[in-house]
Tab-separated table of C-alpha atoms and ligand atoms in Angstrom:
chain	number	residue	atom	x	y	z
A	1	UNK	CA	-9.813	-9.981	-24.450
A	2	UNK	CA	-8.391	-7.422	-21.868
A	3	UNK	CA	-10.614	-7.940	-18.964
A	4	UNK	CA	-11.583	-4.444	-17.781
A	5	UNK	CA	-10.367	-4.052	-13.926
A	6	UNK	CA	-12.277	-1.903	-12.092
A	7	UNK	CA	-11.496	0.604	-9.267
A	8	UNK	CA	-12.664	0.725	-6.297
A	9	UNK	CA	-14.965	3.291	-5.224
A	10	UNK	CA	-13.051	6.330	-4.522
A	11	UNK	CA	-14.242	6.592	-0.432
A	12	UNK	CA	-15.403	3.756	1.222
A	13	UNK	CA	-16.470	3.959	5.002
A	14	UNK	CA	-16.534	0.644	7.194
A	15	UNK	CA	-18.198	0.770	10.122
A	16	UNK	CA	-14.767	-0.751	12.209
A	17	UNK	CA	-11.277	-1.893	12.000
A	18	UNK	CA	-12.560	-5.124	11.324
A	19	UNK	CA	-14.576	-4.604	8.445
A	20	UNK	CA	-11.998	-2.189	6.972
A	21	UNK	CA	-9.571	-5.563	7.183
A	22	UNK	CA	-11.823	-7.733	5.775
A	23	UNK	CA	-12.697	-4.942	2.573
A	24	UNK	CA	-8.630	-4.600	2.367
A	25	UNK	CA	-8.522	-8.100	2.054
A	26	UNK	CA	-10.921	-8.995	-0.478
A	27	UNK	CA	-10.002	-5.860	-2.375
A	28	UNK	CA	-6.464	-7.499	-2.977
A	29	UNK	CA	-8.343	-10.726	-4.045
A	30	UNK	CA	-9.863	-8.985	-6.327
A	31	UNK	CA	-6.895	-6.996	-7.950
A	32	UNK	CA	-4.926	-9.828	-7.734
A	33	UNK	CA	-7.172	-12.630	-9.433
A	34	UNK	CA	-7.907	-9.680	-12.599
A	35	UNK	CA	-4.455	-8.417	-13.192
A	36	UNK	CA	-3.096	-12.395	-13.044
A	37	UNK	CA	-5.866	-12.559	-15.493
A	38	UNK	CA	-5.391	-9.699	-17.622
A	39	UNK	CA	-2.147	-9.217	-17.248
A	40	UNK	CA	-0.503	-12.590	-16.284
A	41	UNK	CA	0.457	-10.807	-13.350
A	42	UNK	CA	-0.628	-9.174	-10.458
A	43	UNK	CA	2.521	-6.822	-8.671
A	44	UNK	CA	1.342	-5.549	-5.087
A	45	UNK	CA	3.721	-3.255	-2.700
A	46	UNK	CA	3.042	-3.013	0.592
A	47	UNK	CA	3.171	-0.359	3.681
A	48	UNK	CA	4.555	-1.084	6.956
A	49	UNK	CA	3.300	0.272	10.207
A	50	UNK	CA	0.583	-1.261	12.370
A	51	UNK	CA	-2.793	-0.648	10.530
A	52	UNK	CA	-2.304	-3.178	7.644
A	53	UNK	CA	-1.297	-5.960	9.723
A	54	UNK	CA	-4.385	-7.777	10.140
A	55	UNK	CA	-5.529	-7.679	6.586
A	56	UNK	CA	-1.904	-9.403	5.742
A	57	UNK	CA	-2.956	-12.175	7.706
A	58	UNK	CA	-6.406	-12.340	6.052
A	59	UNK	CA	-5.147	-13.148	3.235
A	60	UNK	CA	-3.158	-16.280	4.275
A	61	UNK	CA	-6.604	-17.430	5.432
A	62	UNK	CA	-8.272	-20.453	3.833
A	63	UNK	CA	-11.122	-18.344	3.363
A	64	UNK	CA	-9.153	-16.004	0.870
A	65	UNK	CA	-5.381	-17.347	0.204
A	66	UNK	CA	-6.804	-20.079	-2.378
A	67	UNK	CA	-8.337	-17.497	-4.577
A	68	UNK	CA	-5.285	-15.195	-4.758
A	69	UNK	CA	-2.738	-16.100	-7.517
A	70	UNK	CA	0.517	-16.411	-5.642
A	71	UNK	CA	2.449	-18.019	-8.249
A	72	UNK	CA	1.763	-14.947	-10.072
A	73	UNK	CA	1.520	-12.292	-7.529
A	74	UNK	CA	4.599	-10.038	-7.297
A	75	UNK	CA	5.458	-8.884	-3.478
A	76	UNK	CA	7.436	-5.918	-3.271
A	77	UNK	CA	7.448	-2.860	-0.723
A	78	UNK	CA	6.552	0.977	-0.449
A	79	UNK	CA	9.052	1.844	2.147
A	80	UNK	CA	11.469	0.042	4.862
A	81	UNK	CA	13.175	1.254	7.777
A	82	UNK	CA	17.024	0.099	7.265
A	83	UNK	CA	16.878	-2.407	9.998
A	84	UNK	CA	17.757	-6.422	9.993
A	85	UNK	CA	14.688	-8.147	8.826
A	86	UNK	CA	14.403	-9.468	12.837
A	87	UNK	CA	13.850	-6.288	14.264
A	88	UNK	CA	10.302	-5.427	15.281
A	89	UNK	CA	10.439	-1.889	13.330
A	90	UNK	CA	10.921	-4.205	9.923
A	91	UNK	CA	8.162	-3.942	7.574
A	92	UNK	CA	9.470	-6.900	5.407
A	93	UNK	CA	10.129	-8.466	8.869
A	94	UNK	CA	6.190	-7.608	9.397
A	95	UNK	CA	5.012	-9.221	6.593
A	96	UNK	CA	6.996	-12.397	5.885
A	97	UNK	CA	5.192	-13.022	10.152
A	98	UNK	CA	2.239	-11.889	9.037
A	99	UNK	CA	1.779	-13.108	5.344
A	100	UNK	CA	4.965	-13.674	3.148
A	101	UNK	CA	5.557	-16.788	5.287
A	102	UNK	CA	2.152	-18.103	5.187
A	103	UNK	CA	0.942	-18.356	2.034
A	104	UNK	CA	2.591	-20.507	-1.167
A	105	UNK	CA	4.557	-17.229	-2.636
A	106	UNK	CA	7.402	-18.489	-4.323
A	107	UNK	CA	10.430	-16.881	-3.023
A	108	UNK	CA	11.533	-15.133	-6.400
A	109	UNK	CA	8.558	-13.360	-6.309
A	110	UNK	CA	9.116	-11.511	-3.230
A	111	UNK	CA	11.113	-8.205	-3.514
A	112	UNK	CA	11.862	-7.144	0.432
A	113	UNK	CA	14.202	-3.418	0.182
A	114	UNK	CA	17.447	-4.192	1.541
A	115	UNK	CA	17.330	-2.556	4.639
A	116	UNK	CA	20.361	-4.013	5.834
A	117	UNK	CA	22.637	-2.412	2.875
A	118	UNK	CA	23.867	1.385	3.489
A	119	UNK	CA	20.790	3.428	2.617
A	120	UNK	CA	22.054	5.260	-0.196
A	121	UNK	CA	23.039	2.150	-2.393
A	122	UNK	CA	20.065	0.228	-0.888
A	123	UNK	CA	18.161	2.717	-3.057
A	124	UNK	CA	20.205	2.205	-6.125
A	125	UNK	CA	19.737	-1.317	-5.999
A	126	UNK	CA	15.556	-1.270	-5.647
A	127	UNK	CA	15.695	0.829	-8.513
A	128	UNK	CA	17.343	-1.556	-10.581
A	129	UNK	CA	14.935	-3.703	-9.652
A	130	UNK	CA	12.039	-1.924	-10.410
A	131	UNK	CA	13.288	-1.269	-13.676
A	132	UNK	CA	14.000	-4.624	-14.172
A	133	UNK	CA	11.014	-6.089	-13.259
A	134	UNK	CA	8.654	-3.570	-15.046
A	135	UNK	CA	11.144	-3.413	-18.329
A	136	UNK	CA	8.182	-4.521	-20.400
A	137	UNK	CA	6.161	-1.450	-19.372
A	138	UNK	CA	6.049	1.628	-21.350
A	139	UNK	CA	8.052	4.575	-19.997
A	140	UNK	CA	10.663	4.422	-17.183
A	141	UNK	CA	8.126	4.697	-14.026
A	142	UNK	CA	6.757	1.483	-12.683
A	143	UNK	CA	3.366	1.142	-12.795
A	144	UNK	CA	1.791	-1.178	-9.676
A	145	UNK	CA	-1.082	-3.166	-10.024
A	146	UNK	CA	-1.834	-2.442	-6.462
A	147	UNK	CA	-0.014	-0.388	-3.875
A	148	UNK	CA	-1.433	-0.196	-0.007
A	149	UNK	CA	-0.978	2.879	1.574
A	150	UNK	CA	-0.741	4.278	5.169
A	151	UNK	CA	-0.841	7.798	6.762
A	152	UNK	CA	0.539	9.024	9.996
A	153	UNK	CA	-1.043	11.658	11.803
A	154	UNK	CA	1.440	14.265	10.182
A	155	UNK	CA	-0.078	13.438	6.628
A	156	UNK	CA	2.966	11.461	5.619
A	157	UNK	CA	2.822	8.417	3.712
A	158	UNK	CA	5.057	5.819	2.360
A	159	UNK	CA	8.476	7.199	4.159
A	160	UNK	CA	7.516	10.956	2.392
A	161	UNK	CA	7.133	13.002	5.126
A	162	UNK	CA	6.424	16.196	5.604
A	163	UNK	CA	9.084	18.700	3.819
A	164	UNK	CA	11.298	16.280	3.437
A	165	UNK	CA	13.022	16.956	-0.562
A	166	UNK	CA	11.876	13.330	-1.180
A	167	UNK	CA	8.080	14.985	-2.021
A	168	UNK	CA	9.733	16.737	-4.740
A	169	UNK	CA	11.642	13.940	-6.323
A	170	UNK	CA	10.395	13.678	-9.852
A	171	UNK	CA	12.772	11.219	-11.485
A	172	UNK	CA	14.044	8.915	-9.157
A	173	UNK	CA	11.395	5.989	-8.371
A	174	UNK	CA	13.582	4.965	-4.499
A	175	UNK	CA	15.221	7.138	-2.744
A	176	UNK	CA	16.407	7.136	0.625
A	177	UNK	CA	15.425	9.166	3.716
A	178	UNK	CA	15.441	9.562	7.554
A	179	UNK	CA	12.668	10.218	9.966
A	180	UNK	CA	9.302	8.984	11.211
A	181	UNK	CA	8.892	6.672	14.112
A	182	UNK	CA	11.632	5.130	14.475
A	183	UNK	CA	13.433	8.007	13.427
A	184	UNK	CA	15.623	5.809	11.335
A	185	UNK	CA	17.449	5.813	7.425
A	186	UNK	CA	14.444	4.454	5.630
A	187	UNK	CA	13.990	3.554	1.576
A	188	UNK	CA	10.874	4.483	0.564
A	189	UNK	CA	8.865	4.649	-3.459
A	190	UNK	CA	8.410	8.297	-4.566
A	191	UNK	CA	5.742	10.126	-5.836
A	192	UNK	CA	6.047	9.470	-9.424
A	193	UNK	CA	5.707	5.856	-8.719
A	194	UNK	CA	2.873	5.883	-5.906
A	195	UNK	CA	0.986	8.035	-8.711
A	196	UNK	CA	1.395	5.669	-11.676
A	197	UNK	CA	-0.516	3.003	-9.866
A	198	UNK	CA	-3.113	1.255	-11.725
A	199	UNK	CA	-4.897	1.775	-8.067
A	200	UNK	CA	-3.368	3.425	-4.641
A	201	UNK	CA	-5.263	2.269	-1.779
A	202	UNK	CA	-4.740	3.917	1.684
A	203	UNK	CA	-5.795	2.393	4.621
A	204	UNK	CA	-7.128	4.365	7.472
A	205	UNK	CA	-8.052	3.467	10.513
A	206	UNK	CA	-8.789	5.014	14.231
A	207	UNK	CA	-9.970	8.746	15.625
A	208	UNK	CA	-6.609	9.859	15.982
A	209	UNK	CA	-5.759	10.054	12.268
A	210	UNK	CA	-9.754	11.394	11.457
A	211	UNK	CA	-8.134	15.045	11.278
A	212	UNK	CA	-5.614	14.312	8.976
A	213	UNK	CA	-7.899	12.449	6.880
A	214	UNK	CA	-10.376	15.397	7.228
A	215	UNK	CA	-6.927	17.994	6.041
A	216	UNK	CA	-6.146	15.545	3.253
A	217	UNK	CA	-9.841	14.620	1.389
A	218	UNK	CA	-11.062	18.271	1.847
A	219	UNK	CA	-7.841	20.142	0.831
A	220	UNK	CA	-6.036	17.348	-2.010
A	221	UNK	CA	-4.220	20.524	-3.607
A	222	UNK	CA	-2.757	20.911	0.478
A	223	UNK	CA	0.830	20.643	1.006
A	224	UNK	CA	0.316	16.982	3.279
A	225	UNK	CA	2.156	14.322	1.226
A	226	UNK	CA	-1.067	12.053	1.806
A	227	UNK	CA	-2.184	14.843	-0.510
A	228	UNK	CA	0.368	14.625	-3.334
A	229	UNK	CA	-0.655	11.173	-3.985
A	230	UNK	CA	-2.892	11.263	-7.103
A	231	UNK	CA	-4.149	9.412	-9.797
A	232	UNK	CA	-6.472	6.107	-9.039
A	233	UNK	CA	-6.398	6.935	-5.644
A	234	UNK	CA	-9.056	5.127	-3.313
A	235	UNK	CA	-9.521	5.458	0.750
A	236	UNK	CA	-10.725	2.646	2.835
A	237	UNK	CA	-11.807	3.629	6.146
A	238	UNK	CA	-13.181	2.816	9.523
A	239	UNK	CA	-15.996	4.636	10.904
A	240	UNK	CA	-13.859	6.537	13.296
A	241	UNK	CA	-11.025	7.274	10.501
A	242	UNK	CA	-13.503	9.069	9.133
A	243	UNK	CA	-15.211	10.663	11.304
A	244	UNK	CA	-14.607	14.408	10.822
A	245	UNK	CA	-15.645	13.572	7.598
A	246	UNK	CA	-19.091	14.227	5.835
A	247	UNK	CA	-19.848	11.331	4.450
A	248	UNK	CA	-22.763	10.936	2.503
A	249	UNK	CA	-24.705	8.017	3.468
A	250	UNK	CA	-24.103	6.074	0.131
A	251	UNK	CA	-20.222	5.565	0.779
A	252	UNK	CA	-20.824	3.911	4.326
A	253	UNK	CA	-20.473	0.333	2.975
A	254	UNK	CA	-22.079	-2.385	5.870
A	255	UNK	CA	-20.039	-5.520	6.324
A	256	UNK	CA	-22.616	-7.942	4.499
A	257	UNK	CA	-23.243	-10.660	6.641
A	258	UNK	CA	-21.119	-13.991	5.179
A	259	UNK	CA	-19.775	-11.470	3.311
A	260	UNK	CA	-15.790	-12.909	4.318
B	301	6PG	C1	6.042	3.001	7.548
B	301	6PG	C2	4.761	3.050	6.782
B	301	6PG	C3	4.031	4.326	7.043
B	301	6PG	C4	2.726	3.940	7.692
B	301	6PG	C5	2.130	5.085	8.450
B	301	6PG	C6	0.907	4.623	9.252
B	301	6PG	O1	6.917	2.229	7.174
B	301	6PG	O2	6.126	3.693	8.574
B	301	6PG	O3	4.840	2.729	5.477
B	301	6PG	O4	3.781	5.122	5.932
B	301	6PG	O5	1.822	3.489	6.693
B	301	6PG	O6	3.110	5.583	9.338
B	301	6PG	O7	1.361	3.719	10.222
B	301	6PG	P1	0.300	3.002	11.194
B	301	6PG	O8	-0.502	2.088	10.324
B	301	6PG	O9	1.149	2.232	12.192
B	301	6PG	O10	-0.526	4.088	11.829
């Protein structure tokens, strides 16, 4: 029996960062313990910068790590900056701190970019791996179980940022780029991959990024990459995220007491 995995609601409002980690958190829980289920396997890429952080090390807390498949879970990444994995602008170096290193993943499952390669075959190599990994998959796109997303305060996500060619790359599922903060050669997913995802998840949090969140949910056809992401697309945000927002009162979810 294919157990039916549902999405998230499209817009969900916490009322603060905290809240928004915890809902992150048990959100990958979730996704993780149904695709294992359904699927035998649950793959999950990950976003580097500073807002995901604390609901990576949620979930290599007792009160979630035992329910999450790891011997199943698949850890791979949206982006990296083409750093060494000790440098503090290192999203796999982020995560292996913050999660990879905490939690009983075994170390073939974890997929880090090489950021240490020369970006252009560093690219060419991820793709193999994608297509290696999702072979059994129909068609030549990878299709995530789960894929956390960021946004900067210029709309871009993953590494896509704002007229950079990457937006418009239709076949290629890696490519590499330069720019952001750092303003270093990055890797990064493209669009055709963030928009096969079984769900896309992006993670908002804070006033400053509340206009580009505004921009993005009330103009999706706009030229913001934030906005090119489609398909199961969901947005979990704090209250101040999305504040320039109308939100109608029945997306503001409360953080249920013992709810953890
Ligand atoms: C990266 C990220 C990037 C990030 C946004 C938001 O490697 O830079 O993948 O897309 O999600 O820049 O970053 P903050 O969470 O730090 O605001």
């Amino acid at each position: 029996m294919v157990m039916q995995r549902d999405f998230i609601s499209k817009l969900t409002v916490l009322p603060d960062k905290t809240a928004l980690d915890r809902a992150a958190a048990r959100l990958v829980r979730t996704a993780a313990a149904r695709s294992a289920s359904a699927e035998g396997r649950f793959t999950l890429a990950l976003s580097g910068g500073a807002t995901p952080r604390a609901a990576h090390r949620l979930l290599a807390e007792p009160s979630i790590s035992p329910a999450i498949p790891w011997d199943r879970t698949l850890v791979f990444w949206v982006d990296e900056r083409c750093v060494p994995p000790d440098d503090p602008a290192s999203n796999y170096g982020a995560a292996l701190e913050d999660l990879i290193g905490r939690v009983p993943l075994p170390e073939k499952n974890v997929f880090p970019m090489p950021g240490t390669e020369d970006p252009v075959s560093g690219a060419v190599a991820y793709e193999a791996l994608l297509a290696r990994t999702f072979a059994s998959q129909d068609g030549l796109i990878p299709r995530f179980d789960l894929i956390l997303l960021g946004i900067g305060k210029d709309g871009h996500t993953a590494s896509l940022f704002p007229g950079d060619p990457a937006l418009d790359e239709g076949v290629r599922t890696v490519v590499p780029v330069r720019g952001g903060i750092p303003d270093v050669p990055r890797l990064t997913l493209t669009l055709p991959v963030l928009n096969r995802a079984f769900q896309a998840v992006f993670l908002v949090s804070g006033r400053e990024k509340a206009p580009t969140v505004k921009a993005v949910l009330e103009h999706p056809e706009g030229p913001l990459p934030a906005s090119r992401v489609r398909g199961n697309v969901a947005w979990l945000l704090d209250a101040e995220a999305a504040s320039d927002l109308e939100v109608p009162e029945r997306e503001k979810e409360k953080e249920v007491e013992g709810d953890r």
